PDB file of C-alpha atoms in Angstrom:
ATOM      1  CA  MET A  10      16.896   5.051  -3.495  1.00 52.00           C
ATOM      2  CA  ILE A  11      13.155   4.840  -4.204  1.00 73.00           C
ATOM      3  CA  ILE A  12      13.118   7.622  -6.803  1.00 84.00           C
ATOM      4  CA  ASP A  13      14.657   6.790 -10.164  1.00 87.00           C
ATOM      5  CA  GLU A  14      18.078   8.363 -10.683  1.00 90.00           C
ATOM      6  CA  SER A  15      17.027   9.828 -14.046  1.00 92.00           C
ATOM      7  CA  LEU A  16      14.425  12.064 -12.370  1.00 94.00           C
ATOM      8  CA  LEU A  17      17.137  13.957 -10.503  1.00 95.00           C
ATOM      9  CA  THR A  18      18.284  15.496 -13.787  1.00 95.00           C
ATOM     10  CA  ASN A  19      14.902  15.622 -15.544  1.00 95.00           C
ATOM     11  CA  THR A  20      14.722  18.856 -17.551  1.00 95.00           C
ATOM     12  CA  ASP A  21      11.108  19.696 -16.673  1.00 95.00           C
ATOM     13  CA  LEU A  22      11.631  19.030 -12.970  1.00 96.00           C
ATOM     14  CA  LEU A  23      14.786  21.135 -12.892  1.00 96.00           C
ATOM     15  CA  GLU A  24      13.057  23.998 -14.698  1.00 95.00           C
ATOM     16  CA  TYR A  25      10.079  23.848 -12.315  1.00 95.00           C
ATOM     17  CA  TRP A  26      12.364  23.793  -9.277  1.00 95.00           C
ATOM     18  CA  ASN A  27      14.473  26.717 -10.458  1.00 95.00           C
ATOM     19  CA  ILE A  28      11.411  28.817 -11.359  1.00 94.00           C
ATOM     20  CA  THR A  29       9.608  28.196  -8.067  1.00 92.00           C
ATOM     21  CA  LYS A  30      12.655  28.300  -5.808  1.00 90.00           C
ATOM     22  CA  GLY A  31      14.681  30.979  -7.600  1.00 87.00           C
ATOM     23  CA  ASN A  32      17.708  28.693  -7.866  1.00 86.00           C
ATOM     24  CA  ASN A  33      19.862  27.476 -10.708  1.00 91.00           C
ATOM     25  CA  LYS A  34      20.304  23.810  -9.877  1.00 93.00           C
ATOM     26  CA  THR A  35      21.563  21.308 -12.416  1.00 94.00           C
ATOM     27  CA  ARG A  36      20.748  18.281 -10.286  1.00 95.00           C
ATOM     28  CA  LEU A  37      17.970  17.666  -7.773  1.00 95.00           C
ATOM     29  CA  THR A  38      18.124  15.628  -4.604  1.00 93.00           C
ATOM     30  CA  GLU A  39      15.534  13.022  -3.657  1.00 92.00           C
ATOM     31  CA  GLN A  40      14.355  15.360  -0.897  1.00 92.00           C
ATOM     32  CA  ASP A  41      13.886  18.151  -3.458  1.00 94.00           C
ATOM     33  CA  ILE A  42      11.454  15.973  -5.411  1.00 94.00           C
ATOM     34  CA  TYR A  43       9.515  15.047  -2.278  1.00 91.00           C
ATOM     35  CA  SER A  44       9.091  18.744  -1.494  1.00 92.00           C
ATOM     36  CA  MET A  45       7.866  19.859  -4.925  1.00 93.00           C
ATOM     37  CA  GLY A  46       4.216  18.882  -4.511  1.00 91.00           C
ATOM     38  CA  ILE A  47       4.225  16.644  -7.586  1.00 94.00           C
ATOM     39  CA  ILE A  48       3.734  13.295  -5.825  1.00 92.00           C
ATOM     40  CA  VAL A  49       0.292  11.703  -5.616  1.00 92.00           C
ATOM     41  CA  LYS A  50      -0.997   8.368  -4.364  1.00 90.00           C
ATOM     42  CA  CYS A  51      -2.632   5.774  -6.595  1.00 92.00           C
ATOM     43  CA  VAL A  52      -4.608   2.882  -5.154  1.00 92.00           C
ATOM     44  CA  ASP A  53      -5.699  -0.383  -6.777  1.00 93.00           C
ATOM     45  CA  VAL A  54      -8.647  -2.066  -5.056  1.00 92.00           C
ATOM     46  CA  ILE A  55      -9.127  -5.614  -6.345  1.00 93.00           C
ATOM     47  CA  PRO A  56     -12.140  -7.363  -4.761  1.00 93.00           C
ATOM     48  CA  ILE A  57     -12.495 -11.128  -4.805  1.00 90.00           C
ATOM     49  CA  SER A  58     -15.849 -11.271  -6.587  1.00 87.00           C
ATOM     50  CA  THR A  59     -16.299  -7.983  -8.464  1.00 88.00           C
ATOM     51  CA  SER A  60     -14.354  -5.810 -10.861  1.00 90.00           C
ATOM     52  CA  ALA A  61     -11.338  -3.850  -9.661  1.00 92.00           C
ATOM     53  CA  PHE A  62     -11.386  -0.079  -9.374  1.00 90.00           C
ATOM     54  CA  PHE A  63      -8.558   2.427  -9.327  1.00 92.00           C
ATOM     55  CA  LEU A  64      -8.382   5.703  -7.396  1.00 90.00           C
ATOM     56  CA  THR A  65      -5.937   8.575  -7.054  1.00 90.00           C
ATOM     57  CA  ASP A  66      -5.749  11.639  -4.833  1.00 88.00           C
ATOM     58  CA  ALA A  67      -4.665  13.715  -7.837  1.00 90.00           C
ATOM     59  CA  TYR A  68      -7.041  16.495  -8.873  1.00 88.00           C
ATOM     60  CA  VAL A  69      -7.598  14.948 -12.302  1.00 91.00           C
ATOM     61  CA  ASP A  70      -7.726  11.405 -13.642  1.00 93.00           C
ATOM     62  CA  ILE A  71      -4.292  10.066 -14.562  1.00 94.00           C
ATOM     63  CA  GLU A  72      -2.960   7.195 -16.656  1.00 95.00           C
ATOM     64  CA  ALA A  73      -0.271   4.891 -15.299  1.00 95.00           C
ATOM     65  CA  ASN A  74       0.833   1.505 -16.643  1.00 91.00           C
ATOM     66  CA  GLY A  75      -2.196   1.391 -18.918  1.00 93.00           C
ATOM     67  CA  VAL A  76      -4.629   1.953 -16.033  1.00 95.00           C
ATOM     68  CA  THR A  77      -6.874   4.990 -15.602  1.00 96.00           C
ATOM     69  CA  TYR A  78      -6.925   6.156 -11.983  1.00 95.00           C
ATOM     70  CA  ILE A  79     -10.087   8.089 -11.135  1.00 91.00           C
ATOM     71  CA  SER A  80      -9.569  11.324  -9.261  1.00 89.00           C
ATOM     72  CA  SER A  81     -10.785  11.052  -5.662  1.00 81.00           C
ATOM     73  CA  PRO A  82      -9.141  14.016  -3.967  1.00 68.00           C
ATOM     74  CA  ASP A  83     -10.963  13.347  -0.705  1.00 74.00           C
ATOM     75  CA  PHE A  84      -8.277  11.112   0.808  1.00 70.00           C
ATOM     76  CA  LEU A  85      -8.059  12.832   4.193  1.00 57.00           C
ATOM     77  CA  ASP A  86      -5.352  11.072   6.096  1.00 59.00           C
ATOM     78  CA  SER A  87      -2.916   8.218   5.730  1.00 57.00           C
ATOM     79  CA  SER A  88      -0.581   6.236   7.882  1.00 53.00           C
ATOM     80  CA  PHE A  89       1.455   4.037   5.638  1.00 54.00           C
ATOM     81  CA  SER A  90       3.190   0.851   6.578  1.00 50.00           C
ATOM     82  CA  THR A  91       6.737   0.272   7.635  1.00 49.00           C
ATOM     83  CA  VAL A  92       8.328  -3.120   7.123  1.00 45.00           C
ATOM     84  CA  THR A  93      11.320  -3.915   9.298  1.00 44.00           C
ATOM     85  CA  GLU A  94      13.599  -6.758   8.277  1.00 43.00           C
ATOM     86  CA  LYS A  95      14.996  -8.518  11.330  1.00 44.00           C
ATOM     87  CA  LYS A  96      15.158 -12.167  12.268  1.00 44.00           C
ATOM     88  CA  ASP A  97      11.417 -12.317  11.954  1.00 47.00           C
ATOM     89  CA  ILE A  98       8.780 -10.562   9.901  1.00 46.00           C
ATOM     90  CA  ASN A  99       7.051  -7.558  11.426  1.00 50.00           C
ATOM     91  CA  ASN A 100       3.610  -6.922  10.001  1.00 51.00           C
ATOM     92  CA  ASN A 101       2.594  -3.288  10.260  1.00 59.00           C
ATOM     93  CA  GLY A 102      -0.593  -2.571   8.365  1.00 67.00           C
ATOM     94  CA  THR A 103      -1.804   0.746   7.096  1.00 76.00           C
ATOM     95  CA  SER A 104      -5.022   2.696   6.718  1.00 78.00           C
ATOM     96  CA  PHE A 105      -6.414   5.656   4.874  1.00 78.00           C
ATOM     97  CA  LYS A 106      -9.524   7.764   5.238  1.00 80.00           C
ATOM     98  CA  VAL A 107     -11.787   8.944   2.447  1.00 80.00           C
ATOM     99  CA  ALA A 108     -14.389  11.710   2.725  1.00 79.00           C
ATOM    100  CA  ASN A 109     -17.474  12.234   0.533  1.00 78.00           C
ATOM    101  CA  VAL A 110     -17.548   8.537  -0.296  1.00 74.00           C
ATOM    102  CA  GLN A 111     -19.584   7.596  -3.348  1.00 76.00           C
ATOM    103  CA  GLN A 112     -22.689   5.641  -2.389  1.00 79.00           C
ATOM    104  CA  SER A 113     -21.646   2.691  -4.550  1.00 80.00           C
ATOM    105  CA  TYR A 114     -18.295   2.333  -2.746  1.00 79.00           C
ATOM    106  CA  LEU A 115     -19.960   2.764   0.645  1.00 81.00           C
ATOM    107  CA  SER A 116     -22.476   0.025  -0.138  1.00 84.00           C
ATOM    108  CA  MET A 117     -19.713  -2.327  -1.271  1.00 85.00           C
ATOM    109  CA  ALA A 118     -17.791  -1.695   1.947  1.00 84.00           C
ATOM    110  CA  LEU A 119     -20.728  -2.136   4.287  1.00 81.00           C
ATOM    111  CA  ASN A 120     -22.179  -5.259   2.638  1.00 85.00           C
ATOM    112  CA  GLY A 121     -18.836  -7.103   2.738  1.00 85.00           C
ATOM    113  CA  THR A 122     -18.051  -7.031  -0.988  1.00 87.00           C
ATOM    114  CA  LEU A 123     -14.645  -5.454  -0.307  1.00 89.00           C
ATOM    115  CA  ASN A 124     -13.644  -7.764   2.541  1.00 88.00           C
ATOM    116  CA  ASN A 125     -10.205  -9.284   1.862  1.00 89.00           C
ATOM    117  CA  ALA A 126      -9.860  -7.294  -1.360  1.00 91.00           C
ATOM    118  CA  LYS A 127      -6.258  -6.865  -2.468  1.00 92.00           C
ATOM    119  CA  VAL A 128      -4.936  -3.299  -2.303  1.00 91.00           C
ATOM    120  CA  ASN A 129      -1.848  -1.899  -4.014  1.00 91.00           C
ATOM    121  CA  ILE A 130      -0.640   1.595  -3.113  1.00 89.00           C
ATOM    122  CA  TYR A 131       1.687   3.487  -5.439  1.00 92.00           C
ATOM    123  CA  MET A 132       3.772   6.620  -5.148  1.00 91.00           C
ATOM    124  CA  THR A 133       3.278   8.414  -8.461  1.00 94.00           C
ATOM    125  CA  ILE A 134       5.372  11.368  -9.623  1.00 95.00           C
ATOM    126  CA  LEU A 135       3.800  13.748 -12.135  1.00 96.00           C
ATOM    127  CA  ASN A 136       5.470  16.068 -14.598  1.00 95.00           C
ATOM    128  CA  PRO A 137       4.520  19.604 -13.435  1.00 94.00           C
ATOM    129  CA  ALA A 138       4.616  20.858 -17.028  1.00 91.00           C
ATOM    130  CA  ASN A 139       1.949  18.560 -18.468  1.00 92.00           C
ATOM    131  CA  GLY A 140       0.707  16.176 -15.755  1.00 91.00           C
ATOM    132  CA  VAL A 141       2.234  13.114 -17.421  1.00 94.00           C
ATOM    133  CA  VAL A 142       3.298  10.298 -15.087  1.00 96.00           C
ATOM    134  CA  LEU A 143       7.079  10.196 -14.705  1.00 96.00           C
ATOM    135  CA  SER A 144       7.277   7.419 -12.131  1.00 95.00           C
ATOM    136  CA  HIS A 145       4.796   4.927 -10.691  1.00 95.00           C
ATOM    137  CA  ILE A 146       6.269   2.919  -7.812  1.00 91.00           C
ATOM    138  CA  ARG A 147       4.347   0.331  -5.819  1.00 90.00           C
ATOM    139  CA  TYR A 148       5.407   0.421  -2.205  1.00 82.00           C
ATOM    140  CA  PHE A 149       2.618  -1.360  -0.337  1.00 83.00           C
ATOM    141  CA  THR A 150       0.479  -4.404  -1.020  1.00 86.00           C
ATOM    142  CA  GLY A 151      -2.056  -5.713   1.436  1.00 86.00           C
ATOM    143  CA  TYR A 152      -5.586  -6.947   2.006  1.00 89.00           C
ATOM    144  CA  ILE A 153      -8.567  -5.054   3.371  1.00 89.00           C
ATOM    145  CA  ASP A 154      -9.042  -6.020   6.991  1.00 85.00           C
ATOM    146  CA  GLY A 155     -12.123  -3.956   7.810  1.00 84.00           C
ATOM    147  CA  PHE A 156     -13.834  -0.581   7.719  1.00 84.00           C
ATOM    148  CA  SER A 157     -15.127   2.054  10.045  1.00 83.00           C
ATOM    149  CA  THR A 158     -17.558   4.780   9.026  1.00 82.00           C
ATOM    150  CA  ASP A 159     -18.378   8.193  10.373  1.00 83.00           C
ATOM    151  CA  ILE A 160     -21.607   9.425   8.810  1.00 80.00           C
ATOM    152  CA  ASN A 161     -23.636  12.359  10.057  1.00 80.00           C
ATOM    153  CA  PRO A 162     -26.170  13.692   7.506  1.00 78.00           C
ATOM    154  CA  LEU A 163     -26.952  16.725   9.680  1.00 80.00           C
ATOM    155  CA  GLU A 164     -23.327  17.854   9.530  1.00 79.00           C
ATOM    156  CA  GLY A 165     -22.798  16.675   5.965  1.00 75.00           C
ATOM    157  CA  LYS A 166     -20.141  14.272   7.206  1.00 79.00           C
ATOM    158  CA  ASN A 167     -19.439  11.098   5.249  1.00 81.00           C
ATOM    159  CA  GLU A 168     -16.092   9.444   5.983  1.00 83.00           C
ATOM    160  CA  LEU A 169     -14.837   5.902   5.491  1.00 83.00           C
ATOM    161  CA  THR A 170     -11.648   4.571   7.096  1.00 84.00           C
ATOM    162  CA  ILE A 171     -10.149   1.565   5.320  1.00 85.00           C
ATOM    163  CA  ASN A 172      -7.888  -0.686   7.381  1.00 85.00           C
ATOM    164  CA  ILE A 173      -5.418  -2.802   5.452  1.00 85.00           C
ATOM    165  CA  ASN A 174      -3.433  -5.777   6.674  1.00 80.00           C
ATOM    166  CA  SER A 175      -0.046  -6.279   5.081  1.00 70.00           C
ATOM    167  CA  THR A 176       0.845  -8.950   2.545  1.00 61.00           C
ATOM    168  CA  TRP A 177       2.087 -11.096   5.452  1.00 56.00           C
ATOM    169  CA  LYS A 178      -1.481 -11.665   6.691  1.00 55.00           C
ATOM    170  CA  LYS A 179      -1.307 -15.424   6.211  1.00 49.00           C
ATOM    171  CA  LEU A 180       1.935 -15.651   8.154  1.00 48.00           C
ATOM    172  CA  ASP A 181       0.346 -13.724  11.021  1.00 47.00           C
ATOM    173  CA  GLN A 182      -2.290 -16.391  11.324  1.00 46.00           C
ATOM    174  CA  THR A 183      -0.239 -19.563  10.928  1.00 44.00           C
ATOM    175  CA  GLN A 184       3.444 -18.678  10.737  1.00 44.00           C
ATOM    176  CA  ARG A 185       4.636 -21.163  13.403  1.00 46.00           C
ATOM    177  CA  VAL A 186       2.866 -24.092  11.705  1.00 47.00           C
ATOM    178  CA  LEU A 187       4.018 -23.009   8.252  1.00 47.00           C
ATOM    179  CA  SER A 188       7.640 -22.611   9.237  1.00 52.00           C
ATOM    180  CA  SER A 189       8.238 -25.492  11.664  1.00 56.00           C
ATOM    181  CA  THR A 190       8.738 -28.283   9.135  1.00 60.00           C
ATOM    182  CA  SER A 191      10.839 -26.271   6.697  1.00 61.00           C
ATOM    183  CA  VAL A 192      13.065 -24.827   9.425  1.00 60.00           C
ATOM    184  CA  HIS A 193      13.591 -28.241  11.037  1.00 60.00           C
ATOM    185  CA  GLN A 194      14.298 -29.968   7.719  1.00 64.00           C
ATOM    186  CA  SER A 195      16.830 -27.331   6.750  1.00 64.00           C
ATOM    187  CA  VAL A 196      18.990 -28.782   9.520  1.00 65.00           C
ATOM    188  CA  HIS A 197      17.654 -32.349   9.599  1.00 66.00           C
ATOM    189  CA  GLN A 198      16.915 -33.101   5.970  1.00 72.00           C
ATOM    190  CA  GLY A 199      14.094 -35.588   5.438  1.00 71.00           C
ATOM    191  CA  ASP A 200      13.044 -35.700   9.111  1.00 70.00           C
ATOM    192  CA  LYS A 201       9.253 -35.281   9.076  1.00 67.00           C
ATOM    193  CA  PHE A 202       8.746 -35.115  12.823  1.00 61.00           C
ATOM    194  CA  PHE A 203       7.047 -31.716  12.686  1.00 60.00           C
ATOM    195  CA  ASP A 204       4.633 -32.919  10.017  1.00 62.00           C
ATOM    196  CA  LEU A 205       2.786 -34.474  12.948  1.00 58.00           C
ATOM    197  CA  ILE A 206       1.738 -31.048  14.205  1.00 54.00           C
ATOM    198  CA  GLY A 207      -2.049 -30.900  14.240  1.00 50.00           C
ATOM    199  CA  VAL A 208      -2.338 -34.684  13.724  1.00 51.00           C
ATOM    200  CA  VAL A 209      -0.994 -36.219  16.927  1.00 47.00           C
ATOM    201  CA  GLN A 210      -2.543 -34.779  20.086  1.00 47.00           C
ATOM    202  CA  SER A 211      -4.060 -31.950  18.065  1.00 46.00           C
ATOM    203  CA  SER A 212      -5.617 -30.424  21.168  1.00 50.00           C
ATOM    204  CA  GLN A 213      -2.196 -29.527  22.553  1.00 51.00           C
ATOM    205  CA  ILE A 214      -0.189 -26.445  21.658  1.00 52.00           C
ATOM    206  CA  TRP A 215       3.037 -27.215  19.797  1.00 49.00           C
ATOM    207  CA  LYS A 216       5.882 -24.767  19.914  1.00 52.00           C
ATOM    208  CA  SER A 217       9.214 -24.785  18.125  1.00 45.00           C
TER     209      SER A 217
END
């Protein structure tokens, strides 16, 4: 369960549900909470060379874990990652689109300042009675892989799509080289045969 068990019997959430739905529940389901309209997204953007900034699609700024997330309710669309655990690692990235992008953010994106910046995405549950954060769960971490823009001053259109690679980016690039020695030595302890990869006949392709 992603949602904390204590939220299913939270007094404020139960009262809000019963008022809006006309029920008399004493315990919510996880699906009930998803359907209440009290979940927002919070995003940490942590560039390599400049200060981090924190955004949320809530209508007002919110505080979570000592961080102030600035309201940016112009997140238009999202397609969040899925990670499937099998015998290998599947890397499915994610992206989100922002409209009415502030000029400062747009400049940072287009001049490369945000390239490879770390991004954390959180599912944040707000108390409908007072807007206080009840839960702040990180469910995606990745690195900015690139941007695409759609700007048309005549139509007043200003959109930025941010593409994010998953936290397994490094494995995508070099996973066979990284894993060969450790996998081989797990069966043949101390045998350093695969340490020769990239040293002996480096022009050839090694597979294991």
